[in-house]
Amino acid sequence: MNAREPNAADQYKGPLPSEAQLAWQDMEMGMFCHFGMNTFCDQEWGEGDDPAEKFRPTALDARQWVRTAKQAGMKYFVLTAKHHDGFCLWPTATTDYSVASSPWRDGRGDVVRECAEACREESIGFGLYLSPWDRHEPCYADPAAYDDFYAVQLTELLTGYGPLAEVWFDGAGSEGRAYDWARIMELVREYQPEAMVFNMGAPTIRWVGNEDGVAPYPCWNTAEAARLSMFTDAGADWLEDTPRWIPAECDVPIRKRQWFWHPDAEDRLLALDELMDIYYRSVGHGCNLLLNVSPDDRGLLPEADVRRVLEFGDEVRRRFGHTAGQTAGEGYELTVRLDRETALSHLVLMEDIRHGERIRAYAADALANGQWTEIARGSAVGHKKIDRLPQVKAEAVRLRVLESEGVPIVRAMRLYAEERG
Ligand code: FUL
């Protein structure tokens, strides 16, 4: 019997991820990219009445955006094809409120295509955000007409730009409005069955409940455990039609509270420490991190933002690039032995979530001078749990699973050493 195939007596009855969800969770980090009419108007939520002539990036280079994402360790890239102002970054047939009416590339440009191509070249996933709320489109006032309009826009995006890793449906501005989600989901299933659906309709991934990029702990992968937001105990009632396994995505802009670029706002850039804190509380809690870095009105990611996001990628690699020791396996106890006593910085645990998130409680102990001492304790592991281990010296570390549904199956137990110098 394959060691990773649980036997017949296995007690796990909980939800399981789909293959597509597994692939998505393995990506761990993506770059969000808010770009559009707002970029040229120093605003976050345009009302949809800014003329298309204002959209005039002078040096737009989607390769620079995507290359930066890749270098920073991001495995996918999500572009706002249309934000709430209704301005479309691709030459849609549904409205003339798009790049086709702008001076950029004499109206022959297509930002969505340039991003799709750059993602293909860099081999990272490509995702699209299409705001349901549309403050420009006159037919928005007529729900049936707008459902048709939106279905055509979505079809253009789902069929014209190759495989999509994610379709991002933003609920903002749509409170109290019912869209034809059955039809929208049908389109996604028909044209992009592998794409994750963010948070609306019949989502396959969920919003974590804040725009700070952090997940609570534990953040279980199940719809039952999901909360309306991180600040309440109320259940996530919009997840009724979803699969029972529904991992969370943590989104946050790299400039405090600004999704779009604004002039003279570099002082809002998150510090490296803040980004690392976000990393520990998103990826380190088993969720995906979607970090927004916005191009400016030249159509380039600003130099300071590029520097910061690359610093962040480097720091993640510095801390987690080389393991001091690791193991994997089934069972309630696992031990990693090191060649010599080592000053440790982190313990990273991953379950083999193909078989569910089974671990409900665990502890870890370090062996030093012949003595075992507890160094970490937690509940959920799921895709990943990172425990920081300040000042722990050990010649071995032992994982004890204290509670689990079925036999625990650990995909990885890794130790990282403290950096010197
Ligand atoms: C929110 C929007 O209103 C913001 O402008 C931004 O797009 C963010 C990701 O989602 O709901």
mmCIF file of N, CA, C and O and ligand atoms in Angstrom, residues 32 34 44-45 83-84 129 168 170 172 211 251 259-260, ligand 1:
data_model
loop_
_atom_site.group_PDB
_atom_site.id
_atom_site.type_symbol
_atom_site.label_atom_id
_atom_site.label_comp_id
_atom_site.label_asym_id
_atom_site.label_seq_id
_atom_site.Cartn_x
_atom_site.Cartn_y
_atom_site.Cartn_z
ATOM 1 N N PHE A 32 -1.661 41.395 -6.724
ATOM 2 C CA PHE A 32 -2.889 42.040 -7.166
ATOM 3 C C PHE A 32 -2.440 43.313 -7.873
ATOM 4 O O PHE A 32 -1.454 43.947 -7.455
ATOM 5 N N HIS A 34 -4.114 46.804 -9.220
ATOM 6 C CA HIS A 34 -5.203 47.741 -9.486
ATOM 7 C C HIS A 34 -4.667 48.835 -10.410
ATOM 8 O O HIS A 34 -3.774 49.587 -10.043
ATOM 9 N N GLU A 44 -9.836 56.488 -5.586
ATOM 10 C CA GLU A 44 -9.991 55.049 -5.360
ATOM 11 C C GLU A 44 -11.279 54.517 -6.001
ATOM 12 O O GLU A 44 -11.325 53.396 -6.479
ATOM 13 N N TRP A 45 -12.322 55.315 -5.962
ATOM 14 C CA TRP A 45 -13.604 54.891 -6.494
ATOM 15 C C TRP A 45 -14.146 55.968 -7.436
ATOM 16 O O TRP A 45 -14.891 56.849 -7.011
ATOM 17 N N HIS A 83 -12.802 48.099 -12.903
ATOM 18 C CA HIS A 83 -13.136 48.425 -11.513
ATOM 19 C C HIS A 83 -14.527 49.061 -11.494
ATOM 20 O O HIS A 83 -15.227 49.082 -12.511
ATOM 21 N N HIS A 84 -14.930 49.552 -10.318
ATOM 22 C CA HIS A 84 -16.308 50.021 -10.165
ATOM 23 C C HIS A 84 -16.669 51.166 -11.120
ATOM 24 O O HIS A 84 -17.841 51.391 -11.401
ATOM 25 N N TYR A 129 -10.031 40.475 -12.383
ATOM 26 C CA TYR A 129 -11.052 41.068 -11.509
ATOM 27 C C TYR A 129 -12.016 41.788 -12.440
ATOM 28 O O TYR A 129 -11.598 42.606 -13.267
ATOM 29 N N TRP A 168 -11.923 37.161 -9.990
ATOM 30 C CA TRP A 168 -12.131 37.870 -8.723
ATOM 31 C C TRP A 168 -13.409 38.684 -8.781
ATOM 32 O O TRP A 168 -13.500 39.680 -9.503
ATOM 33 N N ASP A 170 -15.803 41.092 -6.839
ATOM 34 C CA ASP A 170 -15.776 41.996 -5.695
ATOM 35 C C ASP A 170 -17.210 42.379 -5.317
ATOM 36 O O ASP A 170 -17.953 42.886 -6.150
ATOM 37 N N ALA A 172 -18.084 44.781 -3.320
ATOM 38 C CA ALA A 172 -18.260 46.185 -2.934
ATOM 39 C C ALA A 172 -19.246 46.892 -3.855
ATOM 40 O O ALA A 172 -19.220 46.725 -5.075
ATOM 41 N N GLU A 211 -9.109 43.739 4.845
ATOM 42 C CA GLU A 211 -8.200 44.141 3.764
ATOM 43 C C GLU A 211 -6.808 44.443 4.330
ATOM 44 O O GLU A 211 -6.082 45.295 3.831
ATOM 45 N N ASP A 251 -6.129 39.653 1.027
ATOM 46 C CA ASP A 251 -5.698 40.717 0.113
ATOM 47 C C ASP A 251 -5.352 41.981 0.896
ATOM 48 O O ASP A 251 -5.973 42.312 1.898
ATOM 49 N N TRP A 259 -5.540 51.108 -2.999
ATOM 50 C CA TRP A 259 -5.453 50.028 -3.995
ATOM 51 C C TRP A 259 -4.890 50.560 -5.305
ATOM 52 O O TRP A 259 -4.199 49.857 -6.027
ATOM 53 N N PHE A 260 -5.243 51.806 -5.619
ATOM 54 C CA PHE A 260 -4.718 52.431 -6.842
ATOM 55 C C PHE A 260 -3.546 53.334 -6.486
ATOM 56 O O PHE A 260 -3.423 53.791 -5.346
HETATM 57 C C1 FUL B 1 -12.824 46.454 -2.483
HETATM 58 C C2 FUL B 1 -12.926 47.569 -3.521
HETATM 59 O O1 FUL B 1 -13.961 48.467 -3.260
HETATM 60 C C3 FUL B 1 -11.587 48.239 -3.531
HETATM 61 O O2 FUL B 1 -11.564 49.373 -4.375
HETATM 62 C C4 FUL B 1 -10.581 47.202 -3.983
HETATM 63 O O3 FUL B 1 -10.855 46.817 -5.313
HETATM 64 C C5 FUL B 1 -10.616 45.987 -3.057
HETATM 65 C C6 FUL B 1 -9.731 44.866 -3.512
HETATM 66 O O4 FUL B 1 -11.903 45.501 -2.935
HETATM 67 O O5 FUL B 1 -14.000 45.851 -2.189
#
